[in-house]
CSV table of C-alpha atoms in Angstrom, one decimal:
chain,number,residue,atom,x,y,z
A,1,MET,CA,70.8,104.5,-124.1
A,2,ASN,CA,67.3,103.8,-123.0
A,3,LYS,CA,68.7,101.1,-120.7
A,4,LYS,CA,71.1,103.6,-119.1
A,5,LEU,CA,68.5,106.2,-118.6
A,6,GLU,CA,66.2,103.6,-117.1
A,7,ASN,CA,69.0,102.5,-114.5
A,8,GLU,CA,69.4,106.2,-113.7
A,9,VAL,CA,65.8,106.7,-112.9
A,10,VAL,CA,65.7,103.6,-110.7
A,11,ALA,CA,68.8,104.8,-108.8
A,12,ASP,CA,67.1,108.3,-108.3
A,13,ALA,CA,63.9,106.6,-106.9
A,14,GLU,CA,65.9,104.4,-104.6
A,15,THR,CA,67.8,107.3,-103.2
A,16,ALA,CA,64.6,109.4,-102.8
A,17,ALA,CA,63.0,106.4,-100.8
A,18,SER,CA,66.1,106.1,-98.7
A,19,SER,CA,66.1,109.8,-98.0
A,20,GLY,CA,62.5,109.6,-97.0
A,21,LYS,CA,63.1,106.8,-94.7
A,22,ARG,CA,65.9,108.6,-92.9
A,23,GLN,CA,63.7,111.7,-92.5
A,24,ARG,CA,61.0,109.6,-90.9
A,25,SER,CA,63.5,108.0,-88.7
A,26,ASN,CA,64.9,111.2,-87.6
A,27,ARG,CA,61.5,112.5,-86.8
A,28,ILE,CA,60.8,109.5,-84.7
A,29,LEU,CA,64.1,109.8,-82.8
A,30,TRP,CA,63.4,113.5,-82.2
A,31,ILE,CA,60.0,112.7,-80.8
A,32,ALA,CA,60.8,109.4,-78.9
A,33,GLY,CA,64.1,110.7,-77.4
A,34,PRO,CA,62.8,113.5,-75.5
A,35,LEU,CA,59.6,111.6,-74.7
A,36,ALA,CA,61.7,108.9,-73.1
A,37,VAL,CA,63.9,111.4,-71.2
A,38,ALA,CA,60.8,113.0,-70.0
A,39,LEU,CA,59.2,109.8,-68.8
A,40,VAL,CA,62.3,108.8,-67.0
A,41,ALA,CA,62.6,112.2,-65.4
A,42,GLY,CA,59.0,112.1,-64.6
A,43,TYR,CA,59.3,108.8,-62.9
A,44,PHE,CA,62.3,109.9,-60.7
A,45,TYR,CA,60.5,113.1,-59.8
A,46,ILE,CA,57.2,111.3,-58.9
A,47,THR,CA,59.0,108.6,-56.9
A,48,SER,CA,61.7,111.1,-55.4
A,49,GLY,CA,61.4,111.2,-51.6
A,50,ARG,CA,59.9,107.8,-51.3
A,51,TYR,CA,63.1,105.8,-51.5
A,52,THR,CA,66.3,106.6,-49.4
A,53,SER,CA,69.5,104.6,-49.8
A,54,THR,CA,73.1,104.4,-48.9
A,55,ASP,CA,76.1,102.3,-50.1
A,56,ASN,CA,77.8,102.7,-46.5
A,57,ALA,CA,76.2,99.4,-45.3
A,58,TYR,CA,77.7,96.3,-44.1
A,59,VAL,CA,76.7,92.7,-43.2
A,60,GLN,CA,77.1,92.3,-39.4
A,61,ALA,CA,77.0,89.1,-37.0
A,62,ASP,CA,77.2,88.4,-33.3
A,63,GLN,CA,80.8,87.4,-32.3
A,64,VAL,CA,81.7,85.6,-29.2
A,65,THR,CA,85.1,85.3,-27.9
A,66,ILE,CA,85.6,81.9,-26.4
A,67,ALA,CA,87.6,82.0,-23.2
A,68,PRO,CA,88.1,79.3,-20.5
A,69,GLN,CA,86.7,79.7,-17.0
A,70,ILE,CA,89.4,78.0,-15.4
A,71,SER,CA,93.3,78.0,-15.9
A,72,GLY,CA,95.1,74.9,-17.3
A,73,LEU,CA,97.0,73.1,-20.1
A,74,VAL,CA,95.1,72.4,-23.2
A,75,VAL,CA,95.1,68.7,-24.1
A,76,GLU,CA,92.8,68.6,-26.9
A,77,VAL,CA,91.4,71.0,-29.7
A,78,ALA,CA,88.3,69.5,-31.3
A,79,VAL,CA,87.7,72.1,-33.9
A,80,ARG,CA,89.6,73.8,-36.8
A,81,GLU,CA,89.5,77.2,-38.3
A,82,ASN,CA,86.4,78.2,-40.3
A,83,GLN,CA,84.6,75.1,-39.0
A,84,ALA,CA,80.8,75.3,-38.5
A,85,VAL,CA,79.7,74.2,-35.0
A,86,ARG,CA,76.3,73.7,-33.2
A,87,LYS,CA,75.5,74.9,-29.7
A,88,GLY,CA,77.1,72.5,-27.2
A,89,ASP,CA,79.7,71.1,-29.5
A,90,LEU,CA,83.1,70.5,-27.8
A,91,LEU,CA,85.7,73.1,-28.8
A,92,PHE,CA,88.7,72.2,-26.7
A,93,ARG,CA,89.5,70.5,-23.5
A,94,ILE,CA,91.8,71.5,-20.5
A,95,ASP,CA,93.7,68.9,-18.5
A,96,PRO,CA,91.2,67.7,-16.0
A,97,GLU,CA,93.5,65.7,-13.7
A,98,PRO,CA,94.2,68.6,-11.2
A,99,LEU,CA,90.5,69.4,-11.2
A,100,GLN,CA,89.6,65.8,-10.5
A,101,ILE,CA,92.2,65.7,-7.6
A,102,ALA,CA,90.4,68.9,-6.1
A,103,VAL,CA,87.1,67.1,-6.4
A,104,ASP,CA,88.3,64.0,-4.6
A,105,GLN,CA,89.9,66.1,-2.0
A,106,MET,CA,86.6,67.9,-1.3
A,107,GLN,CA,84.7,64.6,-1.4
A,108,ALA,CA,87.1,63.4,1.3
A,109,GLN,CA,86.5,66.5,3.4
A,110,ILE,CA,82.8,65.9,3.2
A,111,GLU,CA,83.4,62.3,4.5
A,112,ALA,CA,85.6,63.8,7.2
A,113,ALA,CA,82.8,66.1,8.2
A,114,GLY,CA,80.7,63.0,9.2
A,115,ASP,CA,83.6,61.6,11.3
A,116,TYR,CA,83.9,65.1,12.8
A,117,LEU,CA,80.2,65.2,13.7
A,118,ASN,CA,80.6,61.9,15.6
A,119,ALA,CA,83.7,63.1,17.4
A,120,SER,CA,82.0,66.4,18.3
A,121,ARG,CA,79.1,64.5,19.8
A,122,ASP,CA,81.5,62.4,21.8
A,123,THR,CA,83.2,65.5,22.9
A,124,TYR,CA,79.9,66.9,24.0
A,125,ARG,CA,79.0,63.9,26.0
A,126,SER,CA,82.5,63.9,27.7
A,127,ALA,CA,82.2,67.6,28.4
A,128,SER,CA,78.8,66.9,29.9
A,129,ALA,CA,80.0,64.2,32.2
A,130,ASP,CA,83.0,66.4,33.3
A,131,LEU,CA,80.7,69.2,34.1
A,132,ARG,CA,78.5,67.0,36.3
A,133,ALA,CA,81.6,65.6,38.1
A,134,SER,CA,83.0,69.1,38.6
A,135,GLU,CA,79.7,70.5,39.9
A,136,ALA,CA,79.6,67.5,42.5
A,137,THR,CA,83.0,68.3,43.5
A,138,LEU,CA,82.2,71.9,44.0
A,139,ARG,CA,79.2,71.2,46.1
A,140,ASN,CA,81.2,68.8,48.2
A,141,HIS,CA,83.9,71.4,48.8
A,142,GLU,CA,81.4,74.1,49.6
A,143,ALA,CA,79.8,71.9,52.2
A,144,GLN,CA,83.2,71.1,53.7
A,145,LEU,CA,84.0,74.7,53.8
A,146,GLN,CA,80.8,75.5,55.7
A,147,ARG,CA,81.5,72.8,58.4
A,148,ILE,CA,85.2,74.0,58.8
A,149,ARG,CA,84.0,77.6,59.3
A,150,GLU,CA,81.6,76.3,62.1
A,151,LEU,CA,84.5,74.5,63.7
A,152,ARG,CA,86.8,77.4,63.3
A,153,ALA,CA,84.3,79.7,65.0
A,154,LYS,CA,84.5,77.3,68.1
A,155,GLY,CA,88.2,77.2,67.9
A,156,ILE,CA,88.4,73.6,67.3
A,157,VAL,CA,90.4,73.7,64.0
A,158,ALA,CA,93.3,76.0,62.9
A,159,GLN,CA,93.1,78.9,60.5
A,160,LYS,CA,95.2,77.1,57.9
A,161,VAL,CA,92.5,74.3,57.6
A,162,LEU,CA,89.9,77.1,56.7
A,163,ASP,CA,92.2,78.6,54.2
A,164,ASP,CA,92.8,75.3,52.6
A,165,ALA,CA,89.0,74.7,52.4
A,166,ASP,CA,88.6,78.1,50.8
A,167,ASN,CA,91.2,77.3,48.2
A,168,ASP,CA,89.6,73.8,47.4
A,169,VAL,CA,86.2,75.6,46.7
A,170,ALA,CA,87.8,78.2,44.5
A,171,THR,CA,89.7,75.4,42.5
A,172,ALA,CA,86.6,73.3,42.2
A,173,ARG,CA,84.6,76.4,41.1
A,174,GLY,CA,87.2,77.1,38.3
A,175,THR,CA,87.2,73.6,37.1
A,176,ARG,CA,83.5,73.8,37.0
A,177,ASP,CA,83.6,76.9,34.8
A,178,ALA,CA,86.1,75.5,32.5
A,179,ASP,CA,84.0,72.2,32.0
A,180,ALA,CA,81.0,74.5,31.3
A,181,ALA,CA,82.9,76.5,28.7
A,182,THR,CA,84.0,73.2,27.1
A,183,LEU,CA,80.4,72.0,26.9
A,184,ALA,CA,79.3,75.2,25.4
A,185,LYS,CA,82.0,75.0,22.8
A,186,SER,CA,80.9,71.4,22.0
A,187,ARG,CA,77.3,72.5,21.6
A,188,THR,CA,78.3,75.4,19.3
A,189,MET,CA,80.3,73.2,17.2
A,190,LEU,CA,77.1,70.8,16.8
A,191,GLY,CA,74.9,73.7,15.7
A,192,GLY,CA,73.6,74.4,19.1
A,193,ALA,CA,72.2,70.9,19.8
A,194,VAL,CA,73.8,67.4,20.1
A,195,ASN,CA,71.2,65.9,17.6
A,196,THR,CA,71.8,68.5,14.8
A,197,PRO,CA,71.8,66.6,11.4
A,198,LEU,CA,74.9,66.5,9.4
A,199,ASP,CA,73.7,68.7,6.5
A,200,LYS,CA,72.8,71.4,9.0
A,201,LEU,CA,76.3,71.8,10.3
A,202,SER,CA,78.2,74.9,9.0
A,203,GLY,CA,81.4,73.1,8.4
A,204,TYR,CA,79.5,70.5,6.4
A,205,LYS,CA,77.9,73.2,4.3
A,206,VAL,CA,81.2,74.9,3.6
A,207,ALA,CA,82.8,71.5,2.5
A,208,LYS,CA,79.7,70.8,0.3
A,209,ALA,CA,79.9,74.2,-1.4
A,210,GLN,CA,83.6,73.7,-2.0
A,211,LEU,CA,82.8,70.3,-3.6
A,212,ALA,CA,80.2,71.9,-5.8
A,213,LYS,CA,82.8,74.5,-6.9
A,214,ALA,CA,85.3,71.7,-7.7
A,215,ASN,CA,82.7,69.8,-9.7
A,216,LEU,CA,81.9,73.1,-11.6
A,217,ASP,CA,85.5,73.6,-12.4
A,218,LEU,CA,85.8,70.1,-13.6
A,219,SER,CA,83.0,70.6,-15.9
A,220,HIS,CA,84.6,73.7,-17.3
A,221,ALA,CA,87.5,71.6,-18.5
A,222,GLU,CA,85.6,71.0,-21.6
A,223,VAL,CA,84.8,74.2,-23.3
A,224,ARG,CA,81.8,74.0,-25.6
A,225,ALA,CA,80.1,76.4,-28.2
A,226,PRO,CA,77.6,78.7,-26.5
A,227,ILE,CA,75.7,79.3,-29.8
A,228,ASP,CA,75.5,78.0,-33.4
A,229,GLY,CA,78.3,79.7,-35.5
A,230,THR,CA,81.5,79.3,-37.3
A,231,VAL,CA,85.0,79.3,-35.7
A,232,GLY,CA,87.0,82.2,-36.8
A,233,LYS,CA,90.8,82.6,-37.1
A,234,MET,CA,92.5,80.7,-34.2
A,235,HIS,CA,96.0,79.5,-33.3
A,236,LEU,CA,95.1,77.3,-30.3
A,237,GLN,CA,97.2,74.1,-30.1
A,238,PRO,CA,97.5,71.2,-27.6
A,239,GLY,CA,100.0,72.2,-25.1
A,240,ASP,CA,99.1,75.8,-24.9
A,241,TYR,CA,98.4,77.0,-21.3
A,242,LEU,CA,95.4,79.3,-20.8
A,243,THR,CA,94.5,81.5,-17.9
A,244,ILE,CA,91.0,82.4,-16.9
A,245,GLY,CA,89.5,84.8,-19.3
A,246,GLN,CA,92.1,84.4,-21.9
A,247,ALA,CA,90.8,84.6,-25.4
A,248,ALA,CA,91.1,81.3,-27.2
A,249,MET,CA,89.3,81.7,-30.4
A,250,PRO,CA,86.4,83.8,-31.9
A,251,LEU,CA,82.9,82.2,-32.8
A,252,VAL,CA,80.8,84.1,-35.4
A,253,ALA,CA,77.1,83.4,-35.2
A,254,HIS,CA,75.1,82.2,-38.1
A,255,SER,CA,72.4,84.8,-37.7
A,256,VAL,CA,73.4,88.0,-39.6
A,257,TRP,CA,71.9,91.4,-40.2
A,258,VAL,CA,72.8,94.6,-42.2
A,259,GLU,CA,73.8,97.8,-40.7
A,260,GLY,CA,73.5,100.9,-42.9
A,261,ASN,CA,75.0,104.1,-41.9
A,262,PHE,CA,72.6,106.8,-43.3
A,263,LYS,CA,73.2,110.5,-43.4
A,264,GLU,CA,71.0,112.3,-40.8
A,265,THR,CA,69.2,114.2,-43.6
A,266,ASP,CA,68.1,111.0,-45.3
A,267,LEU,CA,66.2,109.7,-42.1
A,268,THR,CA,63.3,112.2,-42.1
A,269,ASN,CA,60.7,109.7,-43.1
A,270,VAL,CA,62.4,106.4,-42.1
A,271,ARG,CA,60.5,104.5,-39.5
A,272,VAL,CA,60.9,101.1,-37.8
A,273,GLY,CA,59.1,98.4,-39.7
A,274,GLN,CA,59.5,99.9,-43.2
A,275,SER,CA,60.5,97.5,-45.9
A,276,ALA,CA,63.9,97.6,-47.6
A,277,GLU,CA,66.0,96.1,-50.3
A,278,ILE,CA,69.6,94.9,-49.8
A,279,VAL,CA,72.1,94.2,-52.6
A,280,VAL,CA,75.5,92.7,-51.6
A,281,ASP,CA,78.5,93.6,-53.6
A,282,THR,CA,79.6,90.0,-53.5
A,283,TYR,CA,76.4,88.9,-55.3
A,284,PRO,CA,75.6,91.6,-57.8
A,285,GLY,CA,72.0,91.5,-59.2
A,286,ARG,CA,70.7,89.4,-56.2
A,287,LYS,CA,68.4,91.4,-53.9
A,288,TRP,CA,67.4,90.5,-50.3
A,289,PRO,CA,64.2,91.8,-48.9
A,290,ALA,CA,64.6,93.2,-45.5
A,291,THR,CA,62.8,95.3,-42.7
A,292,VAL,CA,64.0,98.2,-40.6
A,293,SER,CA,64.6,96.6,-37.3
A,294,SER,CA,65.9,99.6,-35.3
A,295,ILE,CA,67.5,103.0,-35.5
A,296,SER,CA,70.5,104.0,-33.4
A,297,PRO,CA,69.7,106.4,-30.6
A,298,ALA,CA,72.8,108.4,-31.4
A,299,SER,CA,75.3,109.0,-34.4
A,300,GLY,CA,78.2,106.8,-34.8
A,301,SER,CA,80.6,109.6,-33.7
A,302,GLN,CA,78.9,109.7,-30.2
A,303,PHE,CA,80.2,106.0,-29.6
A,304,SER,CA,83.8,106.8,-30.5
A,305,ILE,CA,86.5,106.7,-27.9
A,306,LEU,CA,87.1,110.6,-28.5
A,307,PRO,CA,83.8,112.0,-29.6
A,308,ALA,CA,84.0,115.5,-31.4
A,309,GLN,CA,84.0,118.5,-29.2
A,310,ASN,CA,82.2,121.0,-31.3
A,311,ALA,CA,82.2,123.7,-28.6
A,312,THR,CA,85.8,124.2,-28.8
A,313,GLY,CA,88.1,125.6,-31.6
A,314,ASN,CA,87.0,126.3,-35.1
A,315,TRP,CA,83.8,124.5,-36.1
A,316,VAL,CA,82.9,123.0,-39.4
A,317,LYS,CA,79.5,121.5,-39.8
A,318,ILE,CA,79.6,117.8,-41.0
A,319,VAL,CA,76.5,115.7,-41.8
A,320,GLN,CA,76.5,112.9,-39.4
A,321,ARG,CA,75.6,109.3,-40.1
A,322,ILE,CA,73.1,107.3,-37.9
A,323,PRO,CA,73.3,103.4,-37.8
A,324,VAL,CA,70.2,101.7,-39.0
A,325,ARG,CA,69.8,97.9,-38.4
A,326,PHE,CA,67.9,95.7,-40.9
A,327,GLU,CA,66.6,92.3,-40.4
A,328,ILE,CA,67.0,90.1,-43.4
A,329,ALA,CA,64.0,87.6,-44.2
A,330,GLN,CA,66.4,84.9,-45.7
A,331,THR,CA,70.1,85.0,-45.1
A,332,SER,CA,71.0,82.3,-47.4
A,333,ALA,CA,69.4,81.0,-50.6
A,334,ASP,CA,70.7,79.3,-53.8
A,335,GLY,CA,74.0,78.7,-52.2
A,336,LEU,CA,74.5,82.4,-51.6
A,337,VAL,CA,75.8,82.8,-48.0
A,338,LEU,CA,76.0,86.2,-46.3
A,339,ARG,CA,79.1,86.7,-44.1
A,340,ALA,CA,79.9,89.3,-41.7
A,341,GLY,CA,81.9,92.3,-43.1
A,342,MET,CA,80.4,92.2,-46.6
A,343,SER,CA,79.7,95.5,-48.3
A,344,ALA,CA,76.1,96.3,-49.2
A,345,ASP,CA,73.8,98.8,-50.7
A,346,VAL,CA,70.4,99.4,-48.8
A,347,LYS,CA,67.4,101.1,-50.2
A,348,ILE,CA,64.4,101.9,-47.9
A,349,ASP,CA,60.9,102.3,-49.2
A,350,THR,CA,59.4,105.0,-46.8
A,351,GLY,CA,56.0,104.9,-48.5
A,352,LYS,CA,54.4,106.6,-51.5
A,353,GLU,CA,53.0,109.2,-49.4
A,354,HIS,CA,56.3,110.7,-49.0
A,355,SER,CA,56.8,111.1,-52.9
A,356,PRO,CA,55.6,114.2,-54.8
A,357,LEU,CA,52.7,112.3,-56.3
A,358,GLY,CA,51.7,111.0,-53.0
A,359,ARG,CA,51.7,114.3,-51.3
A,360,TRP,CA,49.7,115.8,-54.1
A,361,THR,CA,47.1,113.2,-53.9
A,362,SER,CA,46.9,113.3,-50.1
A,363,SER,CA,46.6,117.1,-50.2
A,364,ALA,CA,43.9,116.8,-52.9
A,365,GLY,CA,42.0,114.2,-50.7
A,366,SER,CA,42.3,116.5,-47.7
A,367,LYS,CA,40.9,119.5,-49.7
A,368,GLU,CA,38.0,117.4,-50.9
A,369,GLU,CA,37.3,116.3,-47.4
A,370,VAL,CA,37.3,120.0,-46.2
A,371,ALA,CA,35.0,121.0,-49.1
A,372,MET,CA,32.5,118.1,-48.3
A,373,SER,CA,32.5,119.0,-44.6
A,374,ARG,CA,31.6,122.6,-45.5
């Protein structure tokens, strides 16, 4: 009986101790719970207004559409889809044979220009000799005409002889004028002087420019990467015929940035140069430090093909979004690579002065300065 009573006493004591512990635990929870909630709420209140964020953000990159500057048949494709290339790497090659023929043709024309110059100089000399001869003939006929006129005045010769002399002078004068025109033409073809150098002739300059154009077209037969990047989706194969400006493949640059589309009401305190933090959906938990690089001069709707016409019809106010560009300090680390089009979350630190605590401290400081100034 004593043993049983002893056991009951021990059980009652344990129950009382357990009840006391539960009561103390409940008191702690009643105190710590509201305190934790108050601390969290206080933190968010104190820091509210300092940070602005959006999940409407995406990784962006420059994209170049590779297109040939000449038309031709593709004979070689040196890259494949999703291949990384460096600036100057060969992408594809267009058949150079027709272009080489054009270069050879223009080279031959330049060589012919030298022969043409020599021929023009010979023509000039010949025209000069013909002009001198025709002028001598004209002077002779004019002297003969003068003598016949004197004889006709004395009645020694017939009128027909005088008429023939007049006709000879007119014919000689016409020959002289034709030879003078031929000489002038020869001088013009030589650039105004018989000793004009070859490289000063207009015909030679035209041929030289055409040769440079042909060489430029030949160099464009090899299409090379204009920037460092990665080849996008492409279907180019040897045997395809490309025209000037026809899209052959996209090239996405390695340098990337993030574009966040913020509500206009969230940009009150956002300025260029403020620090930001970026989290990409592909790599949860990984944060990229960034900086506000620029803010768009207009909302995204202003750049649409058909912008909203708010002055017509029924109007409903819609909060607009303004694109903000962020420069990332390090775009790849620990094997994590940012690619264009990835979704991201962006948070901008506008500065503690924009939080309630910062406004309160700045207000208190300004009041103190005013009091001291008084």
